[in-house]
Amino acid sequence: MQKIPTNSTSPAKAELPLDFTGPHITAGASSAHRLYQALCEVIVSGLVKSGEPLPPSRILAKQTGFRRNAVVTAYERLIADGFAEATVGSGTFVAAQIPARATAPKKPKVIVEAPRQGALALGCTHIDERAVQRFRAFVGRRMRAFGAEHLHYGDPRGSRELRVAIANHLLSARGLRCDPDQIMLTSGTLHTLRIVLGAILKANDQVWCEDPGYPVARRTIAQCGYCTVPIPVDRHGLQVALGRTATPSARAAYVTPSHQFPLGVQMSMSRRLELLDWAKQAGAFVFEDDYDSEFRYDGAPLMSLAGIDRLQRVIYMGTFAKTLFPGLRIGYCALPERLIGDVTAARAALDRFPGTLMEGAVADMLNAGAFAANLKRVRKLYREARDALAETLEAASDGALSVPMPSQGLHLVAQFDPSVAPSIAAEAKQAAGAEGWLLAETYARARPLPGFVLGFSGHPVPRLVAAAERLARASRTALRSRGRSAWRA
């Protein structure tokens, strides 16, 4: 057994993030046994690292409220089971090699996706089991340290701690440099749109929207009292020149430049600069919905539009719904400095401030590296799911469907030949009982392409494959049964 050096000067953690309420705790067990289980949890989950000192028994007894003999008993069992090592004159340390990591039976890598969502549905996620363990521990620690910040109305932009962590993440992951004061926490992208649009636009102002594009965002903008203007998308992204011709006086544009929804194209650099030039000349703002940039499978993520613009005319929008889980209801935006005052006032008038209970735990996930570790693990799973779905659709459809392999994101598009009537896709989707969207549903004015928008994240691969085979068979059948009527006039 490797010994910890007796001259170690590493200080013990001031307070261990012990959780006495999770599923790892045996109800009704003795204090010593429950303390042992809580200590094992923080060690195995990596919240305390190999070689780090544990608090002296007297201090831990004071922190937890357990008797000192219960702490001593728990420590003795940790040592006996190989989780800790004691050195005379130096204290108790986490063992250099932890048995549970090597010998514990393997658990599923991820938690199963939410029920009631069939395979191919969009908006589902996985979260790695280790990330759940760490998040649970962070939430428990925050609840035990419940403070005055939860007892009054806070900053309308949200806690500064989480805003600082998000600013650091955006700089490292997206090349976007911004001050934490420029960040506002929201419940998600649609909430961000409502707040910011209300602060910077007047009723009936025109807003460019991609066509095809994200229909939920388009409906939200319209319901807020603004005129949505569909601008066609080509392989380079939103066609700015057509927007200038159609509505040069538009006051804003909503775009998904890194991974256009739904087609998946990346806005070219020349088109990005053209869009920013229009915004500057028109005195307009660009809403950049960077909804899935963390999930790029071929190379590093592209620089954000806001990073190029340096947050002069771009409002950057992100969310933890896909990188952690939708139930968090935490999103955020990065604002140009000139908009901070107006947007903060609009937020305070709309719903005062965001919820505070989960903000600290999310900040802990970002600061401790647990967020990045979870992304790395689930990105591999999503790549495997993407490959399985695309390969199955193309093989099982026997040429009826074309499936471009997306280099980023959590969905793909499966298309019929453009000459096929869109009603064929609707017929096949209904016959297969498939989830996902019809590609035609994402169009506002442009002539829709026939096909499907299908999600692959958050679904077990066997279910994806089975659903893909059903949809592919139904697509072949719909084409054959309709004969000549399957084609556009």
Coordinates of C-alpha atoms in Angstrom, one line a residue:
M1 CA 0.0 0.0 0.0
Q2 CA 1.4 3.4 -1.0
K3 CA 1.9 5.7 2.0
I4 CA 1.1 9.3 2.2
P5 CA 4.3 11.3 2.9
T6 CA 4.4 12.3 6.6
N7 CA 5.6 15.8 5.7
S8 CA 2.5 16.6 3.7
T9 CA 1.5 20.2 4.3
S10 CA -1.8 20.1 2.3
P11 CA -4.5 21.6 4.5
A12 CA -7.7 19.6 5.2
K13 CA -10.8 20.8 3.5
A14 CA -12.7 23.3 5.6
E15 CA -15.9 21.5 5.1
L16 CA -16.6 18.3 3.2
P17 CA -19.7 18.3 0.9
L18 CA -21.3 15.4 2.7
D19 CA -24.8 14.3 1.7
F20 CA -26.7 12.3 4.2
T21 CA -30.0 12.1 2.2
G22 CA -29.1 10.5 -1.1
P23 CA -29.7 6.9 -2.2
H24 CA -26.2 5.9 -0.9
I25 CA -27.3 6.3 2.7
T26 CA -29.0 3.4 4.5
A27 CA -32.0 4.7 6.4
G28 CA -32.0 3.9 10.1
A29 CA -28.3 2.9 10.2
S30 CA -26.1 4.1 13.0
S31 CA -24.4 7.5 12.9
A32 CA -21.0 6.0 12.3
H33 CA -22.3 3.9 9.3
R34 CA -24.1 6.8 7.7
L35 CA -21.1 9.0 8.1
Y36 CA -19.0 6.2 6.5
Q37 CA -21.3 6.0 3.6
A38 CA -21.3 9.8 3.1
L39 CA -17.5 9.9 3.2
C40 CA -17.3 7.0 0.7
E41 CA -19.6 8.9 -1.7
V42 CA -17.5 12.1 -1.8
I43 CA -14.3 10.0 -2.2
V44 CA -15.6 7.7 -5.0
S45 CA -17.3 10.6 -6.8
G46 CA -14.0 12.5 -6.8
L47 CA -15.1 15.5 -4.7
V48 CA -12.0 14.8 -2.6
K49 CA -9.0 13.5 -4.4
S50 CA -6.5 10.8 -3.7
G51 CA -3.9 12.1 -1.2
E52 CA -6.0 14.9 0.1
P53 CA -6.2 15.1 3.9
L54 CA -9.6 14.5 5.7
P55 CA -10.6 16.8 8.6
P56 CA -9.4 15.9 12.1
S57 CA -12.1 13.8 13.9
R58 CA -12.8 16.7 16.3
I59 CA -13.4 19.2 13.5
L60 CA -15.6 16.8 11.5
A61 CA -17.6 16.0 14.6
K62 CA -18.3 19.7 15.1
Q63 CA -19.2 20.2 11.4
T64 CA -21.6 17.2 11.2
G65 CA -23.0 17.2 14.7
F66 CA -22.0 13.5 15.2
R67 CA -20.3 12.3 18.3
R68 CA -16.5 12.1 18.0
N69 CA -16.5 8.4 18.6
A70 CA -18.8 8.0 15.5
V71 CA -16.3 9.9 13.4
V72 CA -13.4 7.8 14.7
T73 CA -15.4 4.6 13.9
A74 CA -16.2 5.9 10.4
Y75 CA -12.5 6.7 9.8
E76 CA -11.4 3.3 11.1
R77 CA -13.7 1.6 8.6
L78 CA -12.5 3.8 5.7
I79 CA -9.0 2.8 6.5
A80 CA -9.9 -0.9 6.9
D81 CA -11.8 -0.9 3.5
G82 CA -8.9 0.9 1.7
F83 CA -10.6 4.3 1.1
A84 CA -8.3 6.1 3.5
E85 CA -4.8 5.9 5.0
A86 CA -3.6 7.1 8.4
T87 CA -0.1 8.4 9.1
V88 CA 1.0 8.9 12.7
G89 CA 1.5 12.6 13.4
S90 CA 0.0 13.7 10.1
G91 CA -3.6 12.6 10.1
T92 CA -6.0 10.7 7.8
F93 CA -5.8 11.0 4.0
V94 CA -7.7 9.7 1.0
A95 CA -6.0 6.5 -0.2
A96 CA -3.8 6.7 -3.3
Q97 CA -5.7 3.9 -4.9
I98 CA -9.4 3.6 -4.1
P99 CA -10.9 0.0 -4.3
A100 CA -14.3 1.1 -5.3
R101 CA -13.0 2.5 -8.6
A102 CA -11.4 -0.7 -9.6
T103 CA -13.6 -3.4 -8.2
A104 CA -17.1 -2.0 -7.9
P105 CA -19.5 -3.6 -10.5
K106 CA -19.9 -1.4 -13.5
K107 CA -23.0 0.8 -13.6
P108 CA -24.7 2.2 -16.6
K109 CA -22.8 5.1 -18.0
V110 CA -25.8 7.3 -18.2
I111 CA -29.3 7.8 -16.7
V112 CA -32.0 6.8 -19.1
E113 CA -33.8 9.6 -20.9
A114 CA -37.1 11.0 -19.6
P115 CA -40.1 8.7 -20.0
R116 CA -43.0 9.5 -22.3
Q117 CA -40.5 10.7 -25.1
G118 CA -40.3 8.3 -27.9
A119 CA -37.1 7.6 -29.8
L120 CA -36.4 10.4 -32.5
A121 CA -38.0 13.1 -30.3
L122 CA -36.1 16.3 -30.1
G123 CA -35.0 18.0 -26.8
C124 CA -34.0 14.9 -24.9
T125 CA -30.7 14.5 -23.1
H126 CA -28.4 12.1 -21.3
I127 CA -26.5 13.1 -18.2
D128 CA -23.5 11.0 -17.1
E129 CA -24.1 9.2 -13.8
R130 CA -20.9 10.7 -12.3
A131 CA -22.2 14.1 -13.2
V132 CA -25.4 13.4 -11.4
Q133 CA -23.5 12.3 -8.3
R134 CA -21.5 15.4 -8.2
F135 CA -24.5 17.7 -8.9
R136 CA -26.4 16.0 -6.1
A137 CA -23.4 16.6 -3.7
F138 CA -23.1 20.2 -4.8
V139 CA -26.9 20.8 -4.3
G140 CA -26.6 19.2 -0.8
R141 CA -23.7 21.3 0.2
R142 CA -25.5 24.5 -1.0
M143 CA -28.6 23.6 0.9
R144 CA -26.6 22.9 4.1
A145 CA -25.0 26.3 3.7
F146 CA -28.4 28.0 3.1
G147 CA -27.7 31.7 3.2
A148 CA -29.4 35.1 3.2
E149 CA -29.2 35.4 -0.5
H150 CA -32.3 33.2 -0.8
L151 CA -34.3 35.4 1.6
H152 CA -34.7 38.5 -0.5
Y153 CA -35.1 39.6 -4.1
G154 CA -31.7 39.5 -5.7
D155 CA -30.0 40.9 -8.8
P156 CA -32.4 40.7 -11.8
R157 CA -29.5 39.3 -13.8
G158 CA -29.0 36.4 -11.3
S159 CA -26.1 35.5 -9.0
R160 CA -22.8 37.0 -9.8
E161 CA -21.1 33.7 -8.9
L162 CA -22.8 31.8 -11.7
R163 CA -22.4 34.7 -14.1
V164 CA -18.6 34.8 -13.5
A165 CA -18.5 31.0 -14.1
I166 CA -20.4 31.4 -17.4
A167 CA -18.2 34.2 -18.5
N168 CA -15.1 32.0 -17.9
H169 CA -16.8 29.2 -19.8
L170 CA -17.7 31.4 -22.8
L171 CA -14.1 32.7 -23.1
S172 CA -12.6 29.2 -23.1
A173 CA -15.2 27.4 -25.1
R174 CA -16.5 30.0 -27.5
G175 CA -13.8 32.7 -27.7
L176 CA -16.3 35.2 -26.3
R177 CA -14.8 37.7 -23.9
C178 CA -17.4 39.5 -21.8
D179 CA -17.8 40.9 -18.3
P180 CA -20.0 39.0 -15.8
D181 CA -22.1 42.2 -15.7
Q182 CA -23.1 41.6 -19.3
I183 CA -24.6 38.2 -18.5
M184 CA -28.2 37.7 -17.5
L185 CA -29.6 34.4 -16.3
T186 CA -33.0 33.3 -17.7
S187 CA -35.1 30.2 -17.8
G188 CA -34.1 29.5 -21.4
T189 CA -33.9 30.9 -25.0
L190 CA -37.6 31.8 -25.3
H191 CA -37.5 33.6 -22.0
T192 CA -34.4 35.5 -23.1
L193 CA -36.2 36.6 -26.3
R194 CA -39.2 37.9 -24.5
I195 CA -37.1 39.9 -22.1
V196 CA -34.6 41.4 -24.5
L197 CA -37.0 42.0 -27.4
G198 CA -39.3 43.9 -25.0
A199 CA -36.4 46.1 -23.9
I200 CA -35.1 47.1 -27.3
L201 CA -38.0 47.0 -29.8
K202 CA -41.3 48.7 -30.3
A203 CA -44.6 47.1 -31.2
N204 CA -44.7 45.9 -34.9
D205 CA -41.0 46.2 -35.4
Q206 CA -39.7 43.8 -38.0
V207 CA -37.5 40.8 -37.1
W208 CA -35.7 38.6 -39.6
C209 CA -36.1 34.9 -39.0
E210 CA -34.4 32.0 -40.9
D211 CA -36.6 30.1 -43.3
P212 CA -36.6 27.2 -42.6
G213 CA -35.9 27.9 -39.0
Y214 CA -36.9 27.2 -35.4
P215 CA -40.7 27.6 -35.4
V216 CA -41.0 27.9 -31.6
A217 CA -38.8 31.0 -31.6
R218 CA -40.6 32.4 -34.6
R219 CA -44.0 32.0 -32.8
T220 CA -42.6 33.6 -29.6
I221 CA -41.4 36.6 -31.5
A222 CA -44.8 37.0 -33.2
Q223 CA -46.7 36.6 -29.9
C224 CA -44.6 39.4 -28.4
G225 CA -46.1 41.7 -31.0
Y226 CA -43.3 41.9 -33.6
C227 CA -43.5 41.2 -37.3
T228 CA -41.5 38.1 -38.2
V229 CA -39.9 38.3 -41.7
P230 CA -38.9 34.9 -43.1
I231 CA -35.5 35.1 -44.9
P232 CA -34.4 32.1 -47.0
V233 CA -31.4 30.0 -45.9
D234 CA -28.9 28.5 -48.4
R235 CA -25.8 26.5 -47.8
H236 CA -24.0 29.6 -46.4
G237 CA -26.7 30.5 -43.9
L238 CA -29.3 33.3 -43.9
Q239 CA -29.3 35.2 -47.1
V240 CA -28.6 38.7 -45.9
A241 CA -28.9 40.3 -49.3
L242 CA -32.5 39.1 -49.6
G243 CA -33.2 40.5 -46.2
R244 CA -31.9 43.9 -47.1
T245 CA -34.1 43.9 -50.2
A246 CA -37.2 42.7 -48.5
T247 CA -37.1 44.7 -45.3
P248 CA -34.0 46.9 -44.9
S249 CA -35.6 48.7 -41.9
A250 CA -35.8 45.5 -39.8
R251 CA -34.7 46.1 -36.2
A252 CA -33.4 42.7 -35.3
A253 CA -32.5 39.2 -36.7
Y254 CA -32.8 35.8 -35.0
V255 CA -30.2 33.3 -36.3
T256 CA -28.5 30.0 -35.5
P257 CA -25.2 30.6 -37.3
S258 CA -23.0 27.8 -35.8
H259 CA -25.5 25.0 -36.6
Q260 CA -28.6 26.3 -38.5
F261 CA -31.8 24.8 -37.3
P262 CA -33.0 22.6 -38.8
L263 CA -30.7 22.2 -41.9
G264 CA -27.4 22.1 -40.0
V265 CA -25.5 24.4 -42.3
Q266 CA -22.8 26.7 -40.8
M267 CA -23.0 30.4 -41.7
S268 CA -20.0 31.2 -43.8
M269 CA -17.5 33.9 -42.6
S270 CA -18.4 36.2 -45.5
R271 CA -22.1 35.9 -44.7
R272 CA -21.4 36.5 -40.9
L273 CA -19.5 39.7 -41.7
E274 CA -22.3 40.7 -44.1
L275 CA -24.9 40.2 -41.4
L276 CA -22.9 42.2 -38.8
D277 CA -22.4 45.0 -41.4
W278 CA -26.1 45.2 -42.0
A279 CA -26.8 45.4 -38.2
K280 CA -24.3 48.2 -37.8
Q281 CA -25.7 50.2 -40.7
A282 CA -29.3 49.6 -39.7
G283 CA -28.8 50.2 -36.0
A284 CA -30.3 46.7 -35.5
F285 CA -29.3 43.8 -33.2
V286 CA -28.7 40.1 -33.9
F287 CA -29.9 37.4 -31.6
E288 CA -27.4 34.5 -31.8
D289 CA -29.0 31.3 -30.6
D290 CA -26.0 29.1 -29.9
Y291 CA -28.1 26.2 -28.8
D292 CA -25.8 23.2 -29.3
S293 CA -22.3 24.4 -30.0
E294 CA -20.8 22.2 -27.2
F295 CA -21.7 19.1 -29.2
R296 CA -19.3 19.3 -32.2
Y297 CA -18.0 16.0 -33.4
D298 CA -15.4 17.1 -36.0
G299 CA -12.9 19.6 -34.7
A300 CA -13.3 22.5 -32.3
P301 CA -16.5 24.6 -32.2
L302 CA -16.6 27.5 -34.6
M303 CA -16.1 31.0 -33.1
S304 CA -19.3 32.5 -32.1
L305 CA -20.9 35.4 -34.0
A306 CA -20.7 37.4 -30.8
G307 CA -17.0 36.7 -30.5
I308 CA -16.4 38.2 -33.9
D309 CA -18.6 41.2 -33.1
R310 CA -17.2 41.6 -29.6
L311 CA -20.7 42.0 -28.3
Q312 CA -21.4 45.3 -30.0
R313 CA -24.6 44.3 -32.0
V314 CA -25.0 40.7 -31.1
I315 CA -27.0 39.2 -28.2
Y316 CA -25.6 35.8 -27.5
M317 CA -28.0 33.1 -26.1
G318 CA -27.1 29.8 -24.5
T319 CA -28.7 27.2 -22.2
F320 CA -27.9 24.4 -19.8
A321 CA -31.0 22.4 -21.1
K322 CA -28.9 20.3 -23.5
T323 CA -25.5 20.4 -21.7
L324 CA -27.0 19.3 -18.4
F325 CA -30.7 18.7 -18.4
P326 CA -33.9 20.6 -19.3
G327 CA -35.4 20.4 -15.8
L328 CA -32.8 22.9 -14.6
R329 CA -34.6 25.7 -16.5
I330 CA -31.5 27.8 -16.6
G331 CA -30.4 29.7 -19.7
Y332 CA -28.4 32.8 -20.1
C333 CA -27.5 35.6 -22.5
A334 CA -24.5 37.9 -23.0
L335 CA -25.5 41.5 -23.8
P336 CA -23.8 44.5 -25.4
E337 CA -22.9 47.0 -22.7
R338 CA -25.3 49.6 -24.1
L339 CA -28.2 47.3 -23.4
I340 CA -27.4 46.2 -19.8
G341 CA -29.5 49.0 -18.1
D342 CA -32.6 48.7 -20.3
V343 CA -32.6 44.9 -20.3
T344 CA -32.1 44.6 -16.5
A345 CA -35.0 47.0 -16.0
A346 CA -37.1 45.0 -18.3
R347 CA -36.3 41.8 -16.4
A348 CA -37.1 43.4 -13.1
A349 CA -40.5 44.5 -14.4
L350 CA -41.3 41.1 -15.9
D351 CA -40.4 38.6 -13.1
R352 CA -38.0 40.4 -10.8
F353 CA -35.1 37.9 -10.8
P354 CA -34.3 34.2 -11.5
G355 CA -34.5 31.4 -9.0
T356 CA -31.5 31.1 -6.7
L357 CA -31.4 27.6 -5.3
M358 CA -29.8 25.9 -8.2
E359 CA -27.5 28.7 -9.3
G360 CA -24.7 27.8 -6.9
A361 CA -24.7 24.1 -7.8
V362 CA -24.4 24.9 -11.5
A363 CA -21.5 27.3 -10.7
D364 CA -19.9 24.5 -8.8
M365 CA -20.3 22.2 -11.8
L366 CA -18.6 24.7 -14.0
N367 CA -15.8 25.7 -11.6
A368 CA -15.0 22.1 -10.5
G369 CA -14.6 20.7 -14.1
A370 CA -17.6 18.4 -13.7
F371 CA -19.5 20.3 -16.5
A372 CA -16.7 19.8 -18.9
A373 CA -16.2 16.1 -17.9
N374 CA -19.9 15.4 -18.5
L375 CA -19.7 17.0 -21.9
K376 CA -16.8 14.9 -22.9
R377 CA -18.5 11.7 -21.9
V378 CA -21.9 12.3 -23.4
R379 CA -20.4 13.8 -26.6
K380 CA -19.1 10.3 -27.3
L381 CA -22.5 8.7 -26.7
Y382 CA -24.2 11.2 -29.0
R383 CA -21.7 10.6 -31.8
E384 CA -22.5 6.9 -31.5
A385 CA -26.2 7.6 -31.6
R386 CA -25.9 9.9 -34.5
D387 CA -23.9 7.3 -36.5
A388 CA -26.3 4.5 -35.8
L389 CA -29.4 6.6 -36.7
A390 CA -27.9 7.9 -40.0
E391 CA -26.6 4.6 -41.1
T392 CA -29.9 2.8 -40.3
L393 CA -32.1 5.3 -42.1
E394 CA -30.0 5.2 -45.3
A395 CA -29.7 1.5 -45.4
A396 CA -33.2 0.6 -44.4
S397 CA -34.9 3.2 -46.7
D398 CA -33.1 1.6 -49.8
G399 CA -32.3 5.0 -51.3
A400 CA -35.7 6.7 -50.4
L401 CA -34.0 8.9 -47.8
S402 CA -30.8 11.0 -48.0
V403 CA -29.2 11.6 -44.6
P404 CA -26.4 14.2 -44.5
M405 CA -24.2 13.4 -41.5
P406 CA -24.2 16.5 -39.2
S407 CA -20.9 17.6 -37.7
Q408 CA -22.5 19.1 -34.7
G409 CA -25.7 19.1 -32.7
L410 CA -28.3 16.7 -31.4
H411 CA -30.5 16.2 -34.4
L412 CA -30.3 15.3 -38.1
V413 CA -32.3 15.8 -41.2
A414 CA -33.5 12.9 -43.4
Q415 CA -34.8 14.0 -46.8
F416 CA -36.7 12.6 -49.7
D417 CA -35.7 13.7 -53.2
P418 CA -36.8 17.4 -53.5
S419 CA -39.3 16.4 -56.2
V420 CA -41.3 14.3 -53.7
A421 CA -44.4 15.9 -52.3
P422 CA -44.1 16.9 -48.6
S423 CA -47.3 15.0 -47.8
I424 CA -45.4 11.7 -48.4
A425 CA -43.2 12.5 -45.3
A426 CA -46.4 13.2 -43.2
E427 CA -47.9 9.9 -44.4
A428 CA -44.7 7.9 -43.5
K429 CA -44.3 9.6 -40.1
Q430 CA -47.9 8.8 -39.1
A431 CA -47.7 5.2 -40.4
A432 CA -44.5 4.6 -38.4
G433 CA -45.7 6.3 -35.3
A434 CA -42.5 8.3 -35.3
E435 CA -41.5 11.2 -33.1
G436 CA -39.5 14.1 -34.3
W437 CA -40.7 16.8 -36.7
L438 CA -41.7 17.0 -40.3
L439 CA -39.1 19.2 -42.1
A440 CA -42.0 21.1 -43.7
E441 CA -43.1 22.3 -40.2
T442 CA -40.0 24.4 -40.0
Y443 CA -40.8 26.5 -43.1
A444 CA -42.7 29.8 -43.0
R445 CA -42.8 30.9 -46.6
A446 CA -40.2 29.2 -48.7
R447 CA -41.1 26.0 -50.6
P448 CA -40.6 23.2 -48.1
L449 CA -38.3 20.2 -48.6
P450 CA -39.9 16.8 -47.9
G451 CA -38.3 15.0 -45.0
F452 CA -37.9 14.7 -41.2
V453 CA -36.1 16.5 -38.4
L454 CA -35.1 13.7 -36.0
G455 CA -33.4 13.8 -32.6
F456 CA -30.8 11.3 -31.5
S457 CA -29.7 12.6 -28.1
G458 CA -31.1 11.1 -25.0
H459 CA -32.3 7.9 -26.6
P460 CA -30.8 4.4 -26.2
V461 CA -29.2 3.2 -29.5
P462 CA -31.4 0.0 -29.8
R463 CA -34.6 2.2 -29.6
L464 CA -33.2 4.6 -32.1
V465 CA -32.4 1.8 -34.6
A466 CA -35.8 0.2 -34.2
A467 CA -37.6 3.5 -34.7
A468 CA -35.4 4.4 -37.7
E469 CA -36.1 1.0 -39.3
R470 CA -39.9 1.6 -38.9
L471 CA -39.7 5.1 -40.4
A472 CA -37.5 3.9 -43.3
R473 CA -40.0 1.1 -44.1
A474 CA -42.9 3.5 -43.9
S475 CA -41.1 5.9 -46.2
R476 CA -40.6 3.2 -48.9
T477 CA -44.1 2.1 -48.6
A478 CA -45.6 5.6 -48.9
L479 CA -43.6 6.2 -52.1
R480 CA -44.6 2.9 -53.7
S481 CA -48.3 3.2 -52.7
R482 CA -48.7 6.7 -54.0
G483 CA -47.0 6.0 -57.3
R484 CA -47.1 9.1 -59.6
S485 CA -49.0 11.1 -57.1
A486 CA -46.0 11.0 -54.7
W487 CA -44.2 13.6 -56.8
R488 CA -44.7 17.3 -56.8
A489 CA -46.8 18.8 -59.6

